[in-house]
Short mmCIF file of C-alpha atoms in Angstrom, two decimals:
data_model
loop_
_atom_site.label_atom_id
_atom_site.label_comp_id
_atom_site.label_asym_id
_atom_site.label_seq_id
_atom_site.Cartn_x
_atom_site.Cartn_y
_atom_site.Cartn_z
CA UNK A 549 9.93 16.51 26.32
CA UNK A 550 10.10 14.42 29.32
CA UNK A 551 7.83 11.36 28.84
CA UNK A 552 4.51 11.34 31.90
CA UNK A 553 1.64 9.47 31.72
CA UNK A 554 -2.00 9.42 32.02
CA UNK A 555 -3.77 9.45 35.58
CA UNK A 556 -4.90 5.72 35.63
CA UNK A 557 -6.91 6.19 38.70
CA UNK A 558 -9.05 8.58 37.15
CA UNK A 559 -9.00 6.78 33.86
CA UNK A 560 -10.60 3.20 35.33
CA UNK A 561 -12.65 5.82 37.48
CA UNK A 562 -14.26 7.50 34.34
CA UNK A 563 -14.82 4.00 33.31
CA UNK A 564 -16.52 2.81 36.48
CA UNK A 565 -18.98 6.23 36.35
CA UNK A 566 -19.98 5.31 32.93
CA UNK A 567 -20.46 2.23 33.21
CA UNK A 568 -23.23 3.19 35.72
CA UNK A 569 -25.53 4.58 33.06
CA UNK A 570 -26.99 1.51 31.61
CA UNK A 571 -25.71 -1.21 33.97
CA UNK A 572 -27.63 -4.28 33.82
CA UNK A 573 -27.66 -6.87 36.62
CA UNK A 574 -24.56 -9.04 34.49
CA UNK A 575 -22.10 -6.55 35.15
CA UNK A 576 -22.75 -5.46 31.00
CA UNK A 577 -24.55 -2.27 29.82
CA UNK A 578 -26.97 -1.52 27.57
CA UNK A 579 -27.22 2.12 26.55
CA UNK A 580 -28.08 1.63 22.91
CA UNK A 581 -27.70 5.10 20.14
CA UNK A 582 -30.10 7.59 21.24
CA UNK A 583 -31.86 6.71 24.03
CA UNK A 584 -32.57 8.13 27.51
CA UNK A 585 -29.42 6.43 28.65
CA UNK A 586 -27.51 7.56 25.67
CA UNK A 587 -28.37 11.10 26.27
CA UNK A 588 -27.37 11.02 29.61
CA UNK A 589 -23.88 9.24 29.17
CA UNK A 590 -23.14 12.24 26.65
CA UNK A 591 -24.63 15.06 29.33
CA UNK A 592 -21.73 13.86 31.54
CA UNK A 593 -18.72 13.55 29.35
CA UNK A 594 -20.09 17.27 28.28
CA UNK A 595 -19.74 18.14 32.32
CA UNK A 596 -16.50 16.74 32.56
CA UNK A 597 -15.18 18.66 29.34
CA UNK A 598 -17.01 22.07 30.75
CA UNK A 599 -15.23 21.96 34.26
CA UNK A 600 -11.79 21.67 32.47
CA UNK A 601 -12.05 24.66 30.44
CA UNK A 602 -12.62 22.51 27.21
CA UNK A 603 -15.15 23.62 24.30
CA UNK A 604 -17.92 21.17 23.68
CA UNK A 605 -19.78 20.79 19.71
CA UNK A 606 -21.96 18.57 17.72
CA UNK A 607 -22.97 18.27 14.88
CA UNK A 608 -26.08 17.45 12.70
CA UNK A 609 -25.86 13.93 13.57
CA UNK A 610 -25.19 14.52 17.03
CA UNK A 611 -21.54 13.62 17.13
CA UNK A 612 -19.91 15.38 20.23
CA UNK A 613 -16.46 16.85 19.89
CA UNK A 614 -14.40 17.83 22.92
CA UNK A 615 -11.71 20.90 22.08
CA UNK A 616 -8.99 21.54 23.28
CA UNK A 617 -7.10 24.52 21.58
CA UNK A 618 -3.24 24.30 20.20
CA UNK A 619 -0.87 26.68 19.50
CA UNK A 620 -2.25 27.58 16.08
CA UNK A 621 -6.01 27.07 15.92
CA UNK A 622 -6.22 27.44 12.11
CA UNK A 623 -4.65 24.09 11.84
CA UNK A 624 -6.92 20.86 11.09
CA UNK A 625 -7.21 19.10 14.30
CA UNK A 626 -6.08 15.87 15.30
CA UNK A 627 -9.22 13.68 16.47
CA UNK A 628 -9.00 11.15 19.12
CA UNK A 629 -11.88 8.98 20.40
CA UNK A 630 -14.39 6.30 19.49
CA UNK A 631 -18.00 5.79 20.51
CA UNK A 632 -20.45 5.37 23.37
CA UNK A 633 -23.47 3.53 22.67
CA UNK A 634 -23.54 -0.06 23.49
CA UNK A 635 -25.52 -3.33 22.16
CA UNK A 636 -28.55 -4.20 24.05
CA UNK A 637 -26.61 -6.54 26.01
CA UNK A 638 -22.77 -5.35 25.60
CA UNK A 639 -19.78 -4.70 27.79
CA UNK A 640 -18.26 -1.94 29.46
CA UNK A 641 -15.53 -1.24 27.10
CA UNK A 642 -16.47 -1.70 24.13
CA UNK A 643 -16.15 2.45 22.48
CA UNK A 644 -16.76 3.59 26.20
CA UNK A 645 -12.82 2.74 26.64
CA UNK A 646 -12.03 4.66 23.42
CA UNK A 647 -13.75 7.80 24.42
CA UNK A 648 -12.78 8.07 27.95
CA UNK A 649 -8.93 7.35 27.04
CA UNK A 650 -9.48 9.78 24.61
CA UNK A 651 -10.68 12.55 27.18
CA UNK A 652 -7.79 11.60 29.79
CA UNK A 653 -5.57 11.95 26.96
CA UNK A 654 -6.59 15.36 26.73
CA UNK A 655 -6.69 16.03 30.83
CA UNK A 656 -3.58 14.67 31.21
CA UNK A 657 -2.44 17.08 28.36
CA UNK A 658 -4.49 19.91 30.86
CA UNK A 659 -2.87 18.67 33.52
CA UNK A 660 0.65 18.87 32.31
CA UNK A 661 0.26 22.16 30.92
CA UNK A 662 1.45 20.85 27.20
CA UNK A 663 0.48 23.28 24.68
CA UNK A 664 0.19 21.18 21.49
CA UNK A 665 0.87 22.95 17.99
CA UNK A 666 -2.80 22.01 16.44
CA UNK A 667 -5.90 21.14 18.29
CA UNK A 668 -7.09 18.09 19.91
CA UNK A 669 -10.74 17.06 19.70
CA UNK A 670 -12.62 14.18 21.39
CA UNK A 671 -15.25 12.43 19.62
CA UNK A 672 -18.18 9.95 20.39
CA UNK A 673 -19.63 9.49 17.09
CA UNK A 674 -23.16 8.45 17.23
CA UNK A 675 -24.70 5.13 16.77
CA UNK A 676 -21.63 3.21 16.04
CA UNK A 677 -23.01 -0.87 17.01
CA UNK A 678 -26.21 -0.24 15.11
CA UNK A 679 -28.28 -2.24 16.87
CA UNK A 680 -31.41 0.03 18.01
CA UNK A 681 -30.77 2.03 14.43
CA UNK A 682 -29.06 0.27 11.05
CA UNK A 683 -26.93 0.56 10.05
CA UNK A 684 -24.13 1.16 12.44
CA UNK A 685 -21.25 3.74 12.47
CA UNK A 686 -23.94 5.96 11.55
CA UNK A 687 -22.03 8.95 12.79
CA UNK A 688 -18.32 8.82 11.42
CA UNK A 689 -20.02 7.29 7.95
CA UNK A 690 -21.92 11.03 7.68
CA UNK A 691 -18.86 12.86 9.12
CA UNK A 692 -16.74 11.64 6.16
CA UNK A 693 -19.28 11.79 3.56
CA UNK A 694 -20.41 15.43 4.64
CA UNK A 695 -24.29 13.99 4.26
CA UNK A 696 -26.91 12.42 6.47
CA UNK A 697 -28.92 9.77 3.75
CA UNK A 698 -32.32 10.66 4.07
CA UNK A 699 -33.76 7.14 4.11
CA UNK A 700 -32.70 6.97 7.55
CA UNK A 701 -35.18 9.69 8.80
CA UNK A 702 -37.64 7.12 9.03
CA UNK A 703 -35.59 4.09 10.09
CA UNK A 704 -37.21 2.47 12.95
CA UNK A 705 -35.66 1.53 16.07
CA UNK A 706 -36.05 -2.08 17.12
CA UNK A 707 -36.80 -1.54 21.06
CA UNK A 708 -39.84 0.64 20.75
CA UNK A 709 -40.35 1.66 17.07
CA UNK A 710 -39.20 5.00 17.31
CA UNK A 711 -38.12 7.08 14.30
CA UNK A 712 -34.75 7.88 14.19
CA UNK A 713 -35.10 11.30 13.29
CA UNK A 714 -37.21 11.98 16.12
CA UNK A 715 -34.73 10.53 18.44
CA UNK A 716 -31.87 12.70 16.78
CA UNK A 717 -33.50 15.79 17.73
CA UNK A 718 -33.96 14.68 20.88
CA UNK A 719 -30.27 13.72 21.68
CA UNK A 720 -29.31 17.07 20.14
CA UNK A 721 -31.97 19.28 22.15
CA UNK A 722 -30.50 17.54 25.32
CA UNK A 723 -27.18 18.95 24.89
CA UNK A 724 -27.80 22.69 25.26
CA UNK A 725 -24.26 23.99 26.28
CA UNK A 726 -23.01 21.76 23.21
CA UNK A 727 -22.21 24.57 20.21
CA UNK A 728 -23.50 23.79 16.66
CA UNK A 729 -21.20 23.27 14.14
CA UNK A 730 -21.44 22.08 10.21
CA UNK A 731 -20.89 17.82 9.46
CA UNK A 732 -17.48 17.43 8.62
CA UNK A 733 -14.61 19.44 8.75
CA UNK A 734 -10.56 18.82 7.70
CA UNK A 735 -8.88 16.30 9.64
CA UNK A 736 -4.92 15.83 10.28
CA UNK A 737 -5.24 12.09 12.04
CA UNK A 738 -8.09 10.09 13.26
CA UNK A 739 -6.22 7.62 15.97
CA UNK A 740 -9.12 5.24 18.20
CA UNK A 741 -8.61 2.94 20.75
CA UNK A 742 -10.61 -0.24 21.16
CA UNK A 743 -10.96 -3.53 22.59
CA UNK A 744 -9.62 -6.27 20.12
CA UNK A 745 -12.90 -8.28 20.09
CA UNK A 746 -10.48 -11.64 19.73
CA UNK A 747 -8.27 -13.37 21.70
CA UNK A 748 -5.39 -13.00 19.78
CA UNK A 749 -3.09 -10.53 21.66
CA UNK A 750 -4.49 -12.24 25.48
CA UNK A 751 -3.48 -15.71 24.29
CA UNK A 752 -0.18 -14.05 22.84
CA UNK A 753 0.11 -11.74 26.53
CA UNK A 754 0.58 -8.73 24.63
CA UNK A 755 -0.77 -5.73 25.80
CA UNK A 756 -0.98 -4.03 22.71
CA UNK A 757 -1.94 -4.53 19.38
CA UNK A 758 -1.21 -1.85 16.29
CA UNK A 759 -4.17 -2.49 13.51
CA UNK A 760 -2.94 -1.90 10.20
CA UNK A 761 -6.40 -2.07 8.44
CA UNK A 762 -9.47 -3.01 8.89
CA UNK A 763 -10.66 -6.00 6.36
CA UNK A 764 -13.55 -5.74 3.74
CA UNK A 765 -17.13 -6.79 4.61
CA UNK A 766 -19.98 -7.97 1.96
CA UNK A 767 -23.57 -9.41 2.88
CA UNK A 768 -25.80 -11.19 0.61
CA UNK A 769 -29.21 -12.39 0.81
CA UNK A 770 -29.88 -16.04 -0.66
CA UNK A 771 -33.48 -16.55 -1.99
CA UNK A 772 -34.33 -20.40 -2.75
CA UNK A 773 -37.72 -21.11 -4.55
CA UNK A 774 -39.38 -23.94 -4.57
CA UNK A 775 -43.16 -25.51 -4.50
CA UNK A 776 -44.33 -26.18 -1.61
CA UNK A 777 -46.04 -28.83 -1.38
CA UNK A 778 -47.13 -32.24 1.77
CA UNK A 779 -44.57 -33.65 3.15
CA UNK A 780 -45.87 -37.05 3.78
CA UNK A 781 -47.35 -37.60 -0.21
CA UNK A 782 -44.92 -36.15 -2.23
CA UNK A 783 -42.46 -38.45 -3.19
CA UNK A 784 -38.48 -37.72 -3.51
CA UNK A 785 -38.47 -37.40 -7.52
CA UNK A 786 -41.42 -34.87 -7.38
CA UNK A 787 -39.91 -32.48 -4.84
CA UNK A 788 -38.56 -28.97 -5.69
CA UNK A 789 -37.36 -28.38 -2.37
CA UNK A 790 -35.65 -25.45 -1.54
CA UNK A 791 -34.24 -26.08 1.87
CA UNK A 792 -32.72 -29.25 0.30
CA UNK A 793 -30.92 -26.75 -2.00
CA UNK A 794 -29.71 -24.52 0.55
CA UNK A 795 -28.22 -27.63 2.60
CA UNK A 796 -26.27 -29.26 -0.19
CA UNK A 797 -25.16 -25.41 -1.40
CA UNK A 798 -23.54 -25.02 2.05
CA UNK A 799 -22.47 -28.34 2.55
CA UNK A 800 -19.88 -27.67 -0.53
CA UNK A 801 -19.12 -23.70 0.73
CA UNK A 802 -18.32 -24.24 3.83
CA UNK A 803 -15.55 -26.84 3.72
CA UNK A 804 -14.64 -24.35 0.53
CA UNK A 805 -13.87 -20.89 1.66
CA UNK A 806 -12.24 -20.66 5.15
CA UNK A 807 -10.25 -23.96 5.42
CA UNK A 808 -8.12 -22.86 2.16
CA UNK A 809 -7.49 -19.22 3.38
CA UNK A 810 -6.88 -18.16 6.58
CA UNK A 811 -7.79 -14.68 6.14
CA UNK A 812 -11.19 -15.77 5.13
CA UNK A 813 -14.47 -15.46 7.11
CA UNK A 814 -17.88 -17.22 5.74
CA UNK A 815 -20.81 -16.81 8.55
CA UNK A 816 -24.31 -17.84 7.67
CA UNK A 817 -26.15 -15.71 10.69
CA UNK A 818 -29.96 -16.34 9.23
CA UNK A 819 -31.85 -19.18 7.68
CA UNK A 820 -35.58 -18.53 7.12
CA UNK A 821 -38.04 -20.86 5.71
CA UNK A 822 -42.06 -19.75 4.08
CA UNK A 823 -44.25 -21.02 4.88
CA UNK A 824 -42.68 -22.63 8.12
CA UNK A 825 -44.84 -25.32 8.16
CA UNK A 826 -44.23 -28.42 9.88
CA UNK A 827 -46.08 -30.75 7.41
CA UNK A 828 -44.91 -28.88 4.73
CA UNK A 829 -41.95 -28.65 1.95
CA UNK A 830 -40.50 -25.28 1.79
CA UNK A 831 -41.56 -22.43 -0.47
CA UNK A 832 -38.72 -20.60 -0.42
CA UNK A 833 -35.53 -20.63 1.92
CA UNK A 834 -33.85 -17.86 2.76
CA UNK A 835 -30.29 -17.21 4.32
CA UNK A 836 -27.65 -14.45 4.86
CA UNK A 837 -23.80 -14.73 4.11
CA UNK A 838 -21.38 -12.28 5.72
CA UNK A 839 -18.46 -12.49 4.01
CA UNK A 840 -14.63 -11.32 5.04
CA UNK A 841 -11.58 -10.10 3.79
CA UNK A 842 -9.06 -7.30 3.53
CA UNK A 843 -8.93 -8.10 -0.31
CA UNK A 844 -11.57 -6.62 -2.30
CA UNK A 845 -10.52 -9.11 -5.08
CA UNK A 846 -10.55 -12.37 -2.64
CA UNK A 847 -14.51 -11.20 -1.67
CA UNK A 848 -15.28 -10.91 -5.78
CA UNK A 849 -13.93 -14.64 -5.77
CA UNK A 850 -15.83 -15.94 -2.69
CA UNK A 851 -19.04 -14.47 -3.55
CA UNK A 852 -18.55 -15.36 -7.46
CA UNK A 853 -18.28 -19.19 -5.88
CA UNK A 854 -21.37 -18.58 -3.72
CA UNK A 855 -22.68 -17.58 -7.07
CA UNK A 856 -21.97 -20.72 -8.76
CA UNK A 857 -22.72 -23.17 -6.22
CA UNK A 858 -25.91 -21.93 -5.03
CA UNK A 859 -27.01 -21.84 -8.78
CA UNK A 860 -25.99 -25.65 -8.74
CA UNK A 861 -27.70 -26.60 -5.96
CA UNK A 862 -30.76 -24.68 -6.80
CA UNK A 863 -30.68 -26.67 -10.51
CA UNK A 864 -30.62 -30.07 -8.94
CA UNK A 865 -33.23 -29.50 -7.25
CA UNK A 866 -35.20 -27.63 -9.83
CA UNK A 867 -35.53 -24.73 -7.90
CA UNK A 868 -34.48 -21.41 -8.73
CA UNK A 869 -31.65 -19.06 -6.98
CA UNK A 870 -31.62 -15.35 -6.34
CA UNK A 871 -28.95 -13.62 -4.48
CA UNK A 872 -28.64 -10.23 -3.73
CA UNK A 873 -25.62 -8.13 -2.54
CA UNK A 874 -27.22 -6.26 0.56
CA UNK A 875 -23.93 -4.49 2.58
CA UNK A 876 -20.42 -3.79 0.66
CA UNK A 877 -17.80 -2.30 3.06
CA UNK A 878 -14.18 -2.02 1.31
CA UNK A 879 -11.37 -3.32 3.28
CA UNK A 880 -9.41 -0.39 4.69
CA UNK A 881 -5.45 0.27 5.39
CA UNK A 882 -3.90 2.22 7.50
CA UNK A 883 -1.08 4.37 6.27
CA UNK A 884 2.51 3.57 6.80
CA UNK A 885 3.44 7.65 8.41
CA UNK A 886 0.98 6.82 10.99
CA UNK A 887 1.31 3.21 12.14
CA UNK A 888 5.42 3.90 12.14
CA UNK A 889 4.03 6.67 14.99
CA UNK A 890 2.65 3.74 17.12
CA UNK A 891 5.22 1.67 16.15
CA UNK A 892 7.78 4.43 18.05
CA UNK A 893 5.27 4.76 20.75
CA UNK A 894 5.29 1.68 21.64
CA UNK A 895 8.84 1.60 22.00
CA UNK A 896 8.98 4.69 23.92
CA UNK A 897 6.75 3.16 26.38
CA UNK A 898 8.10 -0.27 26.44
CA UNK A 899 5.15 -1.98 24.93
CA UNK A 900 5.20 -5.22 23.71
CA UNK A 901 3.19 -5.17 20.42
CA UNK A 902 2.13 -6.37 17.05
CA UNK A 903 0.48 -5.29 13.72
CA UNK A 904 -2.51 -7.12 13.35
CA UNK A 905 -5.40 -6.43 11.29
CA UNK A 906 -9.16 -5.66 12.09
CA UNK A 907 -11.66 -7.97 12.06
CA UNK A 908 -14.81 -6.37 12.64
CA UNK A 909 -15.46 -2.85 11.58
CA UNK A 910 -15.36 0.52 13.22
CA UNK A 911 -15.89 4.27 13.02
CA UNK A 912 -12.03 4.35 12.16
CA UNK A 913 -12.41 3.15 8.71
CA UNK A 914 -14.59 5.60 7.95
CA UNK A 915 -12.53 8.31 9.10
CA UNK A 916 -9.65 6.50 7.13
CA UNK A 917 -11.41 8.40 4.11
CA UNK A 918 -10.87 11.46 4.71
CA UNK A 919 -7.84 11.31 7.12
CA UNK A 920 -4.96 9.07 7.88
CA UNK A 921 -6.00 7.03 10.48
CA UNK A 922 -5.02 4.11 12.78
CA UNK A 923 -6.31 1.83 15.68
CA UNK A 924 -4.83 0.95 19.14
CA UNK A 925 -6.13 -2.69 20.13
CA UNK A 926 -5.82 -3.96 24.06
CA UNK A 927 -6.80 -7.50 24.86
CA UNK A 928 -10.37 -8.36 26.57
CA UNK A 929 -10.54 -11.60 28.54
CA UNK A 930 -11.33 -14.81 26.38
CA UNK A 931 -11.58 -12.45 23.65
CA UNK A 932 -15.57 -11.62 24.01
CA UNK A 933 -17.03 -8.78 23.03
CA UNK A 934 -21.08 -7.79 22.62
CA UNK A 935 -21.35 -9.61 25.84
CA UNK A 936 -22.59 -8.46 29.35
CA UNK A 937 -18.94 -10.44 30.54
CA UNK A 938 -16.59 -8.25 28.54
CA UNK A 939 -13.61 -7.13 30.62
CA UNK A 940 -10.63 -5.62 29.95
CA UNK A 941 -7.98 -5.74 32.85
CA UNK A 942 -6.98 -2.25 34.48
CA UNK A 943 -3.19 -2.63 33.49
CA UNK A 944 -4.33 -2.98 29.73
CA UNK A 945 -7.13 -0.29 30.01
CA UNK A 946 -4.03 2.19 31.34
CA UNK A 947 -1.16 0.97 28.98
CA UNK A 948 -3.87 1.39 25.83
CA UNK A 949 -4.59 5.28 27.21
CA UNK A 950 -0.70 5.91 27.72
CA UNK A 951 0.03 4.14 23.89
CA UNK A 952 -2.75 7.10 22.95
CA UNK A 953 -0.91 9.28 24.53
CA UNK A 954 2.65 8.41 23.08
CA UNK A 955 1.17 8.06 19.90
CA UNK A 956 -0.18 11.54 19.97
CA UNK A 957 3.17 13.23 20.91
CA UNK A 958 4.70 11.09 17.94
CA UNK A 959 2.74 12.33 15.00
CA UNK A 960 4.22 14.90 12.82
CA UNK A 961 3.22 18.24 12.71
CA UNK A 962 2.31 18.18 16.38
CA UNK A 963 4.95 19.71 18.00
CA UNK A 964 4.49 20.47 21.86
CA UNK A 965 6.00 22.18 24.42
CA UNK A 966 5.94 22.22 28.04
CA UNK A 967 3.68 24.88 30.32
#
C-alpha cells in the first residue's frame, strides 16, 4: 500500500475537546478514575466511535473498547490505546494522547477505506494513575488476570470517600449504548502510545522513542522502634532513638545504590514519625523506599542491602527494624517480533528514534502478559509529567499518532488492503 497519514488537525483537535473536561485554571486537568468528569470524557469518545459506524463495549471493570471490524472477525484483535483518567493535578497528555491517537488511528483507517485482516479495538482502561483509587492500572491488571480482587470493592477514594464499587457501577450505568462483554479476551498485540515522562528523547531532539520494557518496581515500608522518651533530660548514651536510626541507615544507602548503577532508582517518598512531638524522642519512624530496576535480581540485591543496613543502624541505636515488602511489580520486556515492527516504522516514516526503556509503569506491562506488546514514547517539554504544565508539542503529538499508525500496518498477520 501507498503510505497516508493521520488527520493531525483533527488529532490536536480531539486533544483540545478533551482536554476541556476537567480543565483547571493551570492549563492541567484533573479528571481522576471514575468521577463525574471521568464519565463524561468516556460518554464522548463513545459519541465519536457511534457517528463513525464503530461498535462500542466494556467490560466488568468498565474498560471501553472501540471496534472496528477486519476482514476475518474470528481473529484475536489487535488493541491500540492507553488511558483517560488523570492525577488530581496532571497534564493534558498524559493517556489522553494514547487514546485519542489510538481512535484517529482507527478514523484514519475509516477514512481511507483500509480493510484490515483482524480487528482493531480502542481501549481506555480504567483507573490507570491510581490516585483517587489504589492501586493504579486497575483496569489492564484485571483484563490480563481475567479477575477483579475483591478487596477493592471497598477501597476508598481519597477526594470524597467514596467506595469504589459504587463508583464502578456508576461509570458503567452511564454508558448505556456501550455493549457488555466478559473481562478479558485473546489478544494478537497490545501497542500504546505515551508521553516519555523524562527528558531524555527532548534533550536528545528525537521525536520518537521505541520502549523495549518497562523496568521492575518494589516498595517497602521501614518501621524503626524506639522509646520515646524528653528530649531535653535524656542524655545521648540513654537514647534509643529511632529517627537517629533511620538518618544514619540512609546516610550509607543513598550514596550506595544509584551512584554505582545507573539503571538504579532509590526514592524515599515518606518519612513519618509517632508520636510527632516536638519535645519528644521518636517512638517509632517510619519511611517508604521505592525501588527500580529492569532486573528482578539487581532489586533482590538492593533491597537485601536495605535489609542489612537498616538492621545496622537500628542495632546501634538499640532499636529494632521491621521492613515489609508492600508493592512487587516485575520488570517487563517487550518482544523482539514487535519492537523490529516499530523499528521498520520508523524508518518508513523517517523517524529519528531510539530504544529506550520505561521508567515508570503503565497499563502496557500488564497487557505484556497476555500479549506481545510494545510502547511508542514522544518527548514532553522539560520532561514533566503529573503536572498541570505538561505539554507535548503538536509536531510530536502527530509524528507519535502516524508511528501508531506505521506500526500497525507493520505487524504480521495484519494484512490490509485498500477500499
Amino acid at each position: 500500500m501507498g503510505q497516508f497519514a493521520i488527520n493531525g488537525e483533527r488529532l490536536l483537535a480531539n486533544l483540545d475537546r478533551f482536554a476541556a473536561i476537567g480543565a483547571t485554571d493551570r492549563g492541567g486537568v484533573n479528571r481522576q478514575a471514575l468521577t463525574r468528569l471521568d464519565r463524561e470524557a468516556r460518554r464522548l469518545l463513545t459519541q465519536l466511535a457511534l457517528e463513525r459506524g464503530f461498535s462500542v463495549f466494556q467490560d466488568p471493570i468498565a474498560n471501553l473498547f472501540i471496534r472496528r471490524n477486519g476482514r476475518d472477525d474470528s481473529l484475536s484483535p489487535l488493541v491500540i490505546g492507553s488511558h483517560l483518567d488523570s492525577q488530581s493535578s496532571g497534564g493534558r497528555f498524559d493517556g489522553a494522547l494514547g487514546t485519542l491517537s489510538a481512535f484517529e488511528v482507527l478514523e484514519t483507517l475509516e477514512d481511507f477505506g483500509v480493510e484490515t485482516e483482524r480487528p482493531v479495538e480502542v481501549v481506555a482502561f480504567t483507573n490507570e494513575e491510581g490516585c483517587r483509587f489504589a492501586p493504579g492500572c486497575m483496569g489492564s491488571t484485571a483484563f490480563a488476570s481475567g479477575t477483579i480482587p475483591t478487596n477493592w470493592s471497598s477501597l476508598p477514594a481519597t477526594d470524597d470517600g467514596a467506595e469504589f464499587a459504587g463508583e464502578l457501577a456508576a461509570t458503567l450505568q452511564s454508558l448505556p449504548e456501550a455493549t457488555m462483554r466478559g473481562l478479558g479476551f485473546p489478544v494478537f498485540a497490545f501497542l500504546e502510545v505515551h508521553i516519555e515522562q523524562g527528558p531524555s528523547l527532548e534533550k536528545e531532539g528525537l521525536p520518537i522513542g521505541i520502549v523495549t520494557g518497562i523496568q521492575g518496581t518494589r516498595w517497602l515500608e521501614v518501621t524503626l522502634t524506639g522509646q520515646t522518651a524528653h528530649a531535653g533530660t535524656t542524655a545521648l548514651m540513654y537514647r534509643r532513638d529511632p529517627f537517629h536510626a533511620a538518618v544514619n541507615a540512609l546516610g550509607s544507602l543513598f550514596p550506595a545504590i544509584m551512584p554505582s548503577d545507573p539503571d538504579a532508582r532509590f526514592t524515599v517518598g515518606r518519612i513519618a514519625l509517632q508520636p510527632g512531638a516536638v519535645n519528644a524522642i521518636p517512638q517509632t519512624a517510619t519511611f517508604t523506599v521505592d525501588l527500580r530496576h529492569p532486573s528482578s535480581e539487581r532489586l533482590d540485591d538492593m533491597e537485601e542491602k536495605i535489609r542489612a543496613v537498616v538492621g545496622d543502624a537500628a542495632l546501634a541505636q538499640g532499636c529494632e527494624a521491621t521492613i515489609r515488602q508492600i508493592f512487587d511489580m516485575p520488570p517487563a520486556n517487550f518482544e523482539e517480533g514487535i519492537l523490529s515492527a516499530l523499528d521498520r516504522a520508523a524508518l518508513e516514516r523517517g523517524f529519528a528514534t531510539r530504544r529506550m526503556l520505561s521508567g515508570a509503569f503503565h497499563d502496557a506491562l500488564f497487557m505484556n502478559r497476555v500479549a506481545p506488546s510494545a510502547m511508542i514514547f514522544v518527548p514532553c517539554r522539560d520532561g514533566l509529567s503529573h503536572n498541570e504544565a505538561e505539554h507535548v508539542e503538536p509536531e510530536h503529538s502527530i509524528a507519535g499518532c502516524n508511528m501508531l499508525l506505521a506500526a500497525l500496518l507493520q505487524l504480521p498477520s495484519l494484512a490490509t488492503v485498500e477500499g
